[in-house]
Tab-separated table of N, CA and C in Angstrom:
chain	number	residue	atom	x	y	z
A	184	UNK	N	-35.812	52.344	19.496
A	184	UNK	CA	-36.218	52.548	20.872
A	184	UNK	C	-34.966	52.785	21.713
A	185	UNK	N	-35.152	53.707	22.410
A	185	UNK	CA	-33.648	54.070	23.352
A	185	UNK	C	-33.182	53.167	24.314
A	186	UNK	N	-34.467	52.625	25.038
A	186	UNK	CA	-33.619	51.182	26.281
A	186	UNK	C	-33.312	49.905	25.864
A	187	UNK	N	-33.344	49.732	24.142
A	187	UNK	CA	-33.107	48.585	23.331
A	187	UNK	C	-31.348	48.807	23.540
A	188	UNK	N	-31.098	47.421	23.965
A	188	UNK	CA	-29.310	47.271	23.858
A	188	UNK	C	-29.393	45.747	23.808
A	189	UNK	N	-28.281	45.254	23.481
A	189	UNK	CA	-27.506	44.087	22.706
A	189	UNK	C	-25.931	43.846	23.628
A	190	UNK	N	-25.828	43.193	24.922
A	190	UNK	CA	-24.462	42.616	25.145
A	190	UNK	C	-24.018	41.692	24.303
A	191	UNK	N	-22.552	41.912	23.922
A	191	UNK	CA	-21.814	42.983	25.052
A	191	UNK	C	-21.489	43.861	24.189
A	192	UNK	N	-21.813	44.672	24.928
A	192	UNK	CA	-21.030	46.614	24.730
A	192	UNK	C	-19.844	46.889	24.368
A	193	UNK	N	-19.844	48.033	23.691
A	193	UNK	CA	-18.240	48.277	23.293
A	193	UNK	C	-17.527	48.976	24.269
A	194	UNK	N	-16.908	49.176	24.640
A	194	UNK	CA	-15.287	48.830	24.022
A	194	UNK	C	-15.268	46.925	23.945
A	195	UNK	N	-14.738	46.564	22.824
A	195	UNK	CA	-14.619	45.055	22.740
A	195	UNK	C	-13.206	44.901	23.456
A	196	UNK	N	-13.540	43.525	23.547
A	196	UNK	CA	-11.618	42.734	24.071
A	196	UNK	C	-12.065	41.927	22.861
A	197	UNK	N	-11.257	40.820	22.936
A	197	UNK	CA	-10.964	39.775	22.120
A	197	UNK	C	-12.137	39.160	21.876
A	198	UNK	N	-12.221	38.159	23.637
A	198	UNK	CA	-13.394	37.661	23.617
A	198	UNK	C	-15.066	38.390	23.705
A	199	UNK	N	-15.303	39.652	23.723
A	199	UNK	CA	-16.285	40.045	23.662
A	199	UNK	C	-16.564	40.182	22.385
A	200	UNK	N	-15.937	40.825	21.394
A	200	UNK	CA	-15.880	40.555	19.870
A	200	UNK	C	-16.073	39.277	18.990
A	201	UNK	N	-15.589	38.080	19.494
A	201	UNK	CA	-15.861	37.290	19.597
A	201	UNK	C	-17.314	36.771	19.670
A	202	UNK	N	-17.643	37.052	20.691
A	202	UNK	CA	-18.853	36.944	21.009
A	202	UNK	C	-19.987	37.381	20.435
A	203	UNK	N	-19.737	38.634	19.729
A	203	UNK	CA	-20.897	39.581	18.715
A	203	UNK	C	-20.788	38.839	17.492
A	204	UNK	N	-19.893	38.173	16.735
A	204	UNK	CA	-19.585	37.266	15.675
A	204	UNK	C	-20.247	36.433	15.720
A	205	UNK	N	-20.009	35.234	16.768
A	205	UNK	CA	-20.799	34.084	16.749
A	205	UNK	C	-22.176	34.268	17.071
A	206	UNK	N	-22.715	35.157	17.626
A	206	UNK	CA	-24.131	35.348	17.732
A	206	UNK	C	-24.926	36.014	16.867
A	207	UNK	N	-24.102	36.660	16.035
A	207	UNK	CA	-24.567	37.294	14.923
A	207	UNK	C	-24.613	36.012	14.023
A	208	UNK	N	-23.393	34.654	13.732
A	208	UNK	CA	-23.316	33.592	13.309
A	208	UNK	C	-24.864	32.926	13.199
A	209	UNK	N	-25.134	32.751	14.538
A	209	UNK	CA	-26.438	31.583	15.171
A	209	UNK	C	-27.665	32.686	14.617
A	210	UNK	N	-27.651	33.782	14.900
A	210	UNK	CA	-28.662	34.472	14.300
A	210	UNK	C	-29.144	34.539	12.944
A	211	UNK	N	-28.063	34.682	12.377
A	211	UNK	CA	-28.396	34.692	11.038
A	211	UNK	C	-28.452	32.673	10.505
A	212	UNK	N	-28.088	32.056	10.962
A	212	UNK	CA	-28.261	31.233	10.392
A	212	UNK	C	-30.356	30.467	10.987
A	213	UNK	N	-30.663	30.915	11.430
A	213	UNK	CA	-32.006	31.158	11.496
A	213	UNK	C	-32.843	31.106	10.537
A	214	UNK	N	-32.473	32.401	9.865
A	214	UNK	CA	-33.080	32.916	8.930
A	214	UNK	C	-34.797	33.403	8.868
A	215	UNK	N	-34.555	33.951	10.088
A	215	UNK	CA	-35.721	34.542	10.661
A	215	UNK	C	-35.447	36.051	10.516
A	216	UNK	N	-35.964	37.006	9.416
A	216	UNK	CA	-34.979	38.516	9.393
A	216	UNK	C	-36.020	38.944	10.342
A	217	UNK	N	-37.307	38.954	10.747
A	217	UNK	CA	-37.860	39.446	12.213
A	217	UNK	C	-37.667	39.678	13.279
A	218	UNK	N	-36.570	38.485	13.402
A	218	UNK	CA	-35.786	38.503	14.780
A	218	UNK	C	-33.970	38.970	15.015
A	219	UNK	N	-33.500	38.881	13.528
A	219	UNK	CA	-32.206	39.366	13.278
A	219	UNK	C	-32.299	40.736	12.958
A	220	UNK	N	-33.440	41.600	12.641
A	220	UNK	CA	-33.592	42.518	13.148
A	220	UNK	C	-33.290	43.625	13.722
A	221	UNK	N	-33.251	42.685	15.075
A	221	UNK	CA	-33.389	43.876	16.355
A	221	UNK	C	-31.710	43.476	17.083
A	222	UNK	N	-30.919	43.082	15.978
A	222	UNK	CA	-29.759	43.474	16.317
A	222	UNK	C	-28.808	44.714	15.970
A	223	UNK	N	-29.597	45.050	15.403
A	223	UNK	CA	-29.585	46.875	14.140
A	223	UNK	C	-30.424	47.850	15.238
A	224	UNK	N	-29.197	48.761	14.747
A	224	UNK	CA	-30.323	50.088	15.286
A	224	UNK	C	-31.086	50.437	14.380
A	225	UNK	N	-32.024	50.910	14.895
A	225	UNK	CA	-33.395	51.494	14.042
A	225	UNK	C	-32.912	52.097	12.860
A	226	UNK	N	-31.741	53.053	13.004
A	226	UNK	CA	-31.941	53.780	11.634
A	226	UNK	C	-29.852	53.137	10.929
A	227	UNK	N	-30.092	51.906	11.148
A	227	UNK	CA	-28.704	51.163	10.541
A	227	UNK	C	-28.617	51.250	9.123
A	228	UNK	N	-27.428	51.498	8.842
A	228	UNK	CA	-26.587	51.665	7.710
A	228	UNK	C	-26.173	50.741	7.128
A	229	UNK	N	-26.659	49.903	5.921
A	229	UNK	CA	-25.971	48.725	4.971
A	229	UNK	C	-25.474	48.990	3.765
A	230	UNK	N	-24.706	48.387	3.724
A	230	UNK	CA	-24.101	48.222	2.270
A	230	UNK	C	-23.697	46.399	2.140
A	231	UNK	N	-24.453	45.992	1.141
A	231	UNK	CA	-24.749	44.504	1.148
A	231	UNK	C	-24.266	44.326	-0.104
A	232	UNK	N	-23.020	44.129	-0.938
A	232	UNK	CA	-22.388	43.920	-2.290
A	232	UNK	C	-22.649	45.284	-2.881
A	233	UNK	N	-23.713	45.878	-4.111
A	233	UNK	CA	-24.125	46.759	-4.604
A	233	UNK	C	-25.558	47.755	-4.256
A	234	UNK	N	-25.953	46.875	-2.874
A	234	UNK	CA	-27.627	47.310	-2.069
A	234	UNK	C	-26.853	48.080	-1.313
A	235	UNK	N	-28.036	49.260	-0.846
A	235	UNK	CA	-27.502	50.361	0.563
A	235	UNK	C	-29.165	50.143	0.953
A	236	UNK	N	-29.125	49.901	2.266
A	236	UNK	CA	-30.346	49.897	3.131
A	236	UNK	C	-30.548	50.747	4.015
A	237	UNK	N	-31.468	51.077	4.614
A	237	UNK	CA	-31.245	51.887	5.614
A	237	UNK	C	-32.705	51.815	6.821
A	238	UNK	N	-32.199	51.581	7.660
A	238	UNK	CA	-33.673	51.168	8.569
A	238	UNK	C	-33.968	49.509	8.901
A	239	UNK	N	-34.310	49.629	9.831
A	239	UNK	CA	-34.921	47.576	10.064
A	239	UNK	C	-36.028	47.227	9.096
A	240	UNK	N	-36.737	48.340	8.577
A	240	UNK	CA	-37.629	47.662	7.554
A	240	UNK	C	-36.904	47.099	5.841
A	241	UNK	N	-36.014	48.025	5.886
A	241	UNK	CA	-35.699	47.753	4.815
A	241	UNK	C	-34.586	46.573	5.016
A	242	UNK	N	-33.864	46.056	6.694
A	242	UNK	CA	-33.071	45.146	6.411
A	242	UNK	C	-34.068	43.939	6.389
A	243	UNK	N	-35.388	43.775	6.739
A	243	UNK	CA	-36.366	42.771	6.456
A	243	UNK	C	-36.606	42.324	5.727
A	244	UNK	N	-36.652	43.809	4.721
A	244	UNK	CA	-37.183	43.108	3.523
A	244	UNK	C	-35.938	42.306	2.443
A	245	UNK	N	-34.860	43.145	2.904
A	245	UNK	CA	-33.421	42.579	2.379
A	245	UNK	C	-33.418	40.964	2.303
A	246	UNK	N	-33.832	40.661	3.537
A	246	UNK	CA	-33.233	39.244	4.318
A	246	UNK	C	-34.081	38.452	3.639
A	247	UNK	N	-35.622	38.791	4.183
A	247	UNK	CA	-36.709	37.770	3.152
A	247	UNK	C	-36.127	37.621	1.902
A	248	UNK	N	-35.984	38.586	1.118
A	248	UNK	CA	-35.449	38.446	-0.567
A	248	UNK	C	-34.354	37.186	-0.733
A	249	UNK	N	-33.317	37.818	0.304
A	249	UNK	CA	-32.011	36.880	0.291
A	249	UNK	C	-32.447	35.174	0.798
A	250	UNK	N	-33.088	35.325	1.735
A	250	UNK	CA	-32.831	34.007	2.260
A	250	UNK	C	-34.166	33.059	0.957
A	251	UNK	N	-34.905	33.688	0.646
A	251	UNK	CA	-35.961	32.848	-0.546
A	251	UNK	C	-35.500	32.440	-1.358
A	252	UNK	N	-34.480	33.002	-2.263
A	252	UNK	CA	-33.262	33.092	-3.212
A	252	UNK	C	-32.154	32.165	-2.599
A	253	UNK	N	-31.380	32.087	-1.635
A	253	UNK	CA	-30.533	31.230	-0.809
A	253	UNK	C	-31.002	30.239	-0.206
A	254	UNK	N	-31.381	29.018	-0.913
A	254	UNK	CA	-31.803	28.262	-0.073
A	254	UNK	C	-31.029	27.210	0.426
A	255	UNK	N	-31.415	26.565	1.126
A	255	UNK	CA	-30.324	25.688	2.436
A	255	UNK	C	-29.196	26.096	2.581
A	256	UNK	N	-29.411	27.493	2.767
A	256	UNK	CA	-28.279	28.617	3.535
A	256	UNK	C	-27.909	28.168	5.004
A	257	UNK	N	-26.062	27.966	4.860
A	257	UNK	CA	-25.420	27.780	6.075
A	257	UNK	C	-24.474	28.654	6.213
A	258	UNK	N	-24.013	29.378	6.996
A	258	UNK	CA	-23.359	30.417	7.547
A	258	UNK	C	-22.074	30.247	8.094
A	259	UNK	N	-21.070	30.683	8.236
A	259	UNK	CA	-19.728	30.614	9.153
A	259	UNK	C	-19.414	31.670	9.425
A	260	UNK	N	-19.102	32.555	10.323
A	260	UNK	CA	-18.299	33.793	10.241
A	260	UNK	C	-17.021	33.454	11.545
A	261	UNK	N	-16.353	34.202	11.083
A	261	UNK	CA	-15.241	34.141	12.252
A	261	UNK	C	-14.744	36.111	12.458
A	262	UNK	N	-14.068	35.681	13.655
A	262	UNK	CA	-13.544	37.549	13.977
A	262	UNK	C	-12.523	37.738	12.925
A	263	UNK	N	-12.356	38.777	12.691
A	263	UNK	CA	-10.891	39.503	11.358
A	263	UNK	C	-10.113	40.329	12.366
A	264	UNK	N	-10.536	40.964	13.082
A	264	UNK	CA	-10.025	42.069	13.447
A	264	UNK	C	-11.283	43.211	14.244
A	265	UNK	N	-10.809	43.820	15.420
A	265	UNK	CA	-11.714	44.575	16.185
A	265	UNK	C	-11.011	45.647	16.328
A	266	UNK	N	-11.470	47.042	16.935
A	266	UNK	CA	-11.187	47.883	17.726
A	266	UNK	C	-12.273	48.133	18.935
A	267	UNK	N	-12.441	49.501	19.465
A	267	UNK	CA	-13.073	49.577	20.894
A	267	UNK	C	-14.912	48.971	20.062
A	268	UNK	N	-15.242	49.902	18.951
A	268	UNK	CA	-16.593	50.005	18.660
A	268	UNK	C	-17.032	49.581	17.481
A	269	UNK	N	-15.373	48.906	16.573
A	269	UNK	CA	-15.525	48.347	15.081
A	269	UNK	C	-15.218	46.690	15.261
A	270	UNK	N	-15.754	45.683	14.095
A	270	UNK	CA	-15.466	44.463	14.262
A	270	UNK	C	-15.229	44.224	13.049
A	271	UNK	N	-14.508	43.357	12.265
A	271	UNK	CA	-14.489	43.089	11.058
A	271	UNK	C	-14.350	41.449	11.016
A	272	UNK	N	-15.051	40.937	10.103
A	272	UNK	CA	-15.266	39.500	9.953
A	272	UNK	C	-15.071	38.722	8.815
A	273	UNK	N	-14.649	37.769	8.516
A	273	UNK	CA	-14.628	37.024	7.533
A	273	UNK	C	-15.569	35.917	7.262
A	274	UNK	N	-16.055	35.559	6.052
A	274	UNK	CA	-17.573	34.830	6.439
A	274	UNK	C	-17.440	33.680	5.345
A	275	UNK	N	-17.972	33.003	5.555
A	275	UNK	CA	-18.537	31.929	4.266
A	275	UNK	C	-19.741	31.383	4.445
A	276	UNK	N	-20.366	30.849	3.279
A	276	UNK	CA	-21.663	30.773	3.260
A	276	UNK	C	-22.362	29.841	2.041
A	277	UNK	N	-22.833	28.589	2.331
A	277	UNK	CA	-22.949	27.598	0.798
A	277	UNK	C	-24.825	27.950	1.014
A	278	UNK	N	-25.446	27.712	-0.666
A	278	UNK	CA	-26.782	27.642	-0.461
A	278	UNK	C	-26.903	27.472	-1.912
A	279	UNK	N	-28.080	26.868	-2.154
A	279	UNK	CA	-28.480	26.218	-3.860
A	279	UNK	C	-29.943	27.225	-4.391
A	280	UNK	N	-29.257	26.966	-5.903
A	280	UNK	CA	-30.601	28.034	-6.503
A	280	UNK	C	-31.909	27.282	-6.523
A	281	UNK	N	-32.877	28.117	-7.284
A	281	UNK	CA	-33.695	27.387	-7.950
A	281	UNK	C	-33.757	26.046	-8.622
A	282	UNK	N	-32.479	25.998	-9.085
A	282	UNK	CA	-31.871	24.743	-10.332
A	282	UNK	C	-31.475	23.679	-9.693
A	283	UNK	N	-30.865	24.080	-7.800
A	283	UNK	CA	-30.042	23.143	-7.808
A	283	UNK	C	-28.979	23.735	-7.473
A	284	UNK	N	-28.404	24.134	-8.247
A	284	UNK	CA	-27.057	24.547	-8.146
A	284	UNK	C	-26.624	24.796	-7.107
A	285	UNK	N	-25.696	24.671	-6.556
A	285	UNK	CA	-24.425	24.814	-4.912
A	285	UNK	C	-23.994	26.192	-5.623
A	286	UNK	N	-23.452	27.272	-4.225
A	286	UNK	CA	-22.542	28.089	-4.419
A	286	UNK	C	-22.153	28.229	-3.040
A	287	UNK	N	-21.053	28.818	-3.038
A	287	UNK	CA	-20.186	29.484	-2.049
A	287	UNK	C	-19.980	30.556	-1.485
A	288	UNK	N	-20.510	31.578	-0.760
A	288	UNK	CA	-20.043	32.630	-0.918
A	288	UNK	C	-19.033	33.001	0.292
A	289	UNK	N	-18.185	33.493	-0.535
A	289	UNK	CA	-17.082	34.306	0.529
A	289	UNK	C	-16.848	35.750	0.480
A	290	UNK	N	-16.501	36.372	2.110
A	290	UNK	CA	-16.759	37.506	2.135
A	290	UNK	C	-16.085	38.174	3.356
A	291	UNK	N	-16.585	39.523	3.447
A	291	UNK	CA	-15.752	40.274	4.379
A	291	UNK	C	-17.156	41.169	5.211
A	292	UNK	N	-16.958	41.437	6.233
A	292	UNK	CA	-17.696	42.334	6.675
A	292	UNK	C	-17.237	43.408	7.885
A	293	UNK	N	-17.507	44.523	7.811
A	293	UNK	CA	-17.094	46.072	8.314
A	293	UNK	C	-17.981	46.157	9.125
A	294	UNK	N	-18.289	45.843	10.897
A	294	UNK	CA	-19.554	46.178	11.630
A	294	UNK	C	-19.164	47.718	12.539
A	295	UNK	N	-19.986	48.662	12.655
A	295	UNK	CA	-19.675	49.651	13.828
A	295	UNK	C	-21.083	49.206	14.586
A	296	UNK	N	-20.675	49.700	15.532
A	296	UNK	CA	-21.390	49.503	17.102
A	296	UNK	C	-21.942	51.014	17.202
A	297	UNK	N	-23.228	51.241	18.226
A	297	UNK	CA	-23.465	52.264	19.119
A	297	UNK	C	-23.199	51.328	20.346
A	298	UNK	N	-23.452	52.736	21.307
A	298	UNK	CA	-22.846	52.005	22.698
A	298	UNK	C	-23.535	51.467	23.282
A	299	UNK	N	-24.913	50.983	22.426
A	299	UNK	CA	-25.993	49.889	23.506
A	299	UNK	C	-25.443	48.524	22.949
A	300	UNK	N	-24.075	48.594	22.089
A	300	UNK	CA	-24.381	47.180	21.455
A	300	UNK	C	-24.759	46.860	20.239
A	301	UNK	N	-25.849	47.471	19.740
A	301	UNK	CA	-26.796	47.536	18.263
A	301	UNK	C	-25.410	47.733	17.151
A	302	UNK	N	-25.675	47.226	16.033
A	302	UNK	CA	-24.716	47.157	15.300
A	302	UNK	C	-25.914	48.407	14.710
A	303	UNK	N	-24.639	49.285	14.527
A	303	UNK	CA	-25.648	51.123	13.497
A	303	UNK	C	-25.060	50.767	11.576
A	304	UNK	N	-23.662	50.554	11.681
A	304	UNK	CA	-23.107	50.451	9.949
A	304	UNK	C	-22.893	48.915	9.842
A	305	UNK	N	-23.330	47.904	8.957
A	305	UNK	CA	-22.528	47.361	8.338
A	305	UNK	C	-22.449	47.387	7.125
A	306	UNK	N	-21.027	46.580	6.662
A	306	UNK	CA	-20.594	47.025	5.200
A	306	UNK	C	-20.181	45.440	5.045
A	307	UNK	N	-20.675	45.105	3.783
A	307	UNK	CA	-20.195	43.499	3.237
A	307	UNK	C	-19.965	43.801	1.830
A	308	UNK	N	-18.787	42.742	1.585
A	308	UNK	CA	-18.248	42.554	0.456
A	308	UNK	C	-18.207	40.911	0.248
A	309	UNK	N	-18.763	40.926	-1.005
A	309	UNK	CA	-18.935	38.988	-1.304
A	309	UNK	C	-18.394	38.560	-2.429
A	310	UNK	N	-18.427	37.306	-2.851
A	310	UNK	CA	-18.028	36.961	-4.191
A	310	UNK	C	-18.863	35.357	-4.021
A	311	UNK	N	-19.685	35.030	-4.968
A	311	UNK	CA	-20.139	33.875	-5.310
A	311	UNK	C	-19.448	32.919	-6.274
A	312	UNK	N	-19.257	31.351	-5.484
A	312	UNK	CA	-18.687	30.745	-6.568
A	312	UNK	C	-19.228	29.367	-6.722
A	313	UNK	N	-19.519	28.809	-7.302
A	313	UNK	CA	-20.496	27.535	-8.440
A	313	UNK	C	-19.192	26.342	-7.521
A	314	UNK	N	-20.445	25.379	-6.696
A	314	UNK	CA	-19.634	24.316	-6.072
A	314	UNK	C	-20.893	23.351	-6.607
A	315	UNK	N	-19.712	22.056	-6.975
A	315	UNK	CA	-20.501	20.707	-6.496
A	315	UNK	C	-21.354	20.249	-5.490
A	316	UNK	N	-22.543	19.702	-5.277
A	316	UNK	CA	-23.192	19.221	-4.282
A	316	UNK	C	-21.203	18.426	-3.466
A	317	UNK	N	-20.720	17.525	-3.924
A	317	UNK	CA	-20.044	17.074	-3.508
A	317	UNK	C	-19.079	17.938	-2.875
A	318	UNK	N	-18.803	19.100	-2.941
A	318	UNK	CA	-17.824	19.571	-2.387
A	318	UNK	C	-18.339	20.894	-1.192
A	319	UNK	N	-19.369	20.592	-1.123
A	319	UNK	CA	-20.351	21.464	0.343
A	319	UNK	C	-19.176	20.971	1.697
A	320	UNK	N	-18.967	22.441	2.342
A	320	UNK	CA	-18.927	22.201	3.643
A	320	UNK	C	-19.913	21.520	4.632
A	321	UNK	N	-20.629	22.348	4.403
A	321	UNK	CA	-21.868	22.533	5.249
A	321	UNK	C	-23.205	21.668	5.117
A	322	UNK	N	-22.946	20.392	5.606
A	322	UNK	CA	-23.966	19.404	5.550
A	322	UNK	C	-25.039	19.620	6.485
A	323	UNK	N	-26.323	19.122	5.851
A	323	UNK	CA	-26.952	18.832	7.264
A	323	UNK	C	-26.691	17.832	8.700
A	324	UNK	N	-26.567	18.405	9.822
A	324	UNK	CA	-26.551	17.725	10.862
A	324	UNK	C	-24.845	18.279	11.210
A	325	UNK	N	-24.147	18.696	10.580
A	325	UNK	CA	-23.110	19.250	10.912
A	325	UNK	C	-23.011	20.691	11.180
A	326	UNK	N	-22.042	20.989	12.390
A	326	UNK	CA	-22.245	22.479	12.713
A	326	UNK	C	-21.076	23.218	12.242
A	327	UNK	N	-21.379	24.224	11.882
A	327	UNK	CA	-20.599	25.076	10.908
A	327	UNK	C	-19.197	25.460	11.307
A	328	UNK	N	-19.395	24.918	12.849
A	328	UNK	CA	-17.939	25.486	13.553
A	328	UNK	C	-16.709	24.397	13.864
A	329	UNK	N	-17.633	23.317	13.480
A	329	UNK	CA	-16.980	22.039	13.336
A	329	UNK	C	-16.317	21.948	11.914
A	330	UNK	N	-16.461	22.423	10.968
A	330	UNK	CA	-16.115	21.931	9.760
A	330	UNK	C	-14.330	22.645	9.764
A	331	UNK	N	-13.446	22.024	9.031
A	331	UNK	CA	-12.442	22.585	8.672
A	331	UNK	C	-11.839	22.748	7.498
A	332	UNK	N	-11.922	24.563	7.431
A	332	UNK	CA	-11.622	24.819	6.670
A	332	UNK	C	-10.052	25.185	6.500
A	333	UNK	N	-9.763	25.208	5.067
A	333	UNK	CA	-8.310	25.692	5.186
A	333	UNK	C	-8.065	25.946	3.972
A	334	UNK	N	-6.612	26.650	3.668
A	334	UNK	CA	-6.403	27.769	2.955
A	334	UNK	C	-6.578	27.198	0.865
A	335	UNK	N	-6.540	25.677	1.138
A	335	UNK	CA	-6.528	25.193	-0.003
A	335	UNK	C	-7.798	24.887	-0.481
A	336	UNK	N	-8.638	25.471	0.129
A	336	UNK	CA	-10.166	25.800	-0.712
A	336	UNK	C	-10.354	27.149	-1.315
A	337	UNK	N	-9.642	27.745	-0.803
A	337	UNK	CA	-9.621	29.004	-1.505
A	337	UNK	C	-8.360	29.882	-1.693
């Protein structure tokens, strides 16, 4: 839809970039893909590890898949690096299988903007890795922005 827009707009500063991160953060940690959505333009561009999507239907159906599969999925992202209409992010992310099992995932992500805001490309790169219940960041009742991380976890 054409009067659909998303503040704040590009050109980014610091803190406006900023700002598309952490709300993209709180959004996705939801895990509502109905409503994370309509932060994509209609006809958005993914590349999700080895998936290419294309369209809000198909990032729906992406998300349902992922988040059923990811369960007690917690999220972190922080800014990497911006320009006027690009953002790049660094992310982490713990959630248990079927079995049980803890993992980790760490990652990178490539966002472009149109100029309402709507993120049109993103591009993610991940790597999953097998954690202890004991060694989770991301507890319940703790917020993801509170936790500290540092370079000797990974």
């Amino acid at each position: 839809m054409a009067t659909e827009s998303k503040p704040p707009f590009p050109p980014f500063t610091r803190e406006t970039a900023q700002q598309k991160v952490k709300a993209a953060q709180a959004a996705w940690n939801t895990k509502n893909a109905e409503s994370v959505q309509f932060a994509y333009t209609p006809d958005s561009i993914w590349r999700n590890r080895d998936v290419f999507l294309q369209g809000r239907d198909q990032i729906v159906e992406f998300l349902r898949k992922k988040w059923s599969k990811e369960q007690g999925y917690r999220l972190r992202k922080e800014l990497f690096a911006f320009t006027d209409d690009k953002i790049a992010v660094q992310f982490w992310y713990e959630w248990h299988d079927e079995t049980g099992q803890w993992w980790r995932t760490y990652g990178l992500e490539d966002w472009t903007f149109a100029p309402n805001g709507l993120m049109r490309k993103r591009q993610m790169s991940g790597n999953d890795v097998k954690i202890d219940e004991t060694e989770r960041w991301f507890k319940d009742g703790v917020d993801v922005d509170t936790v500290k991380i540092s370079e000797r976890h990974w």
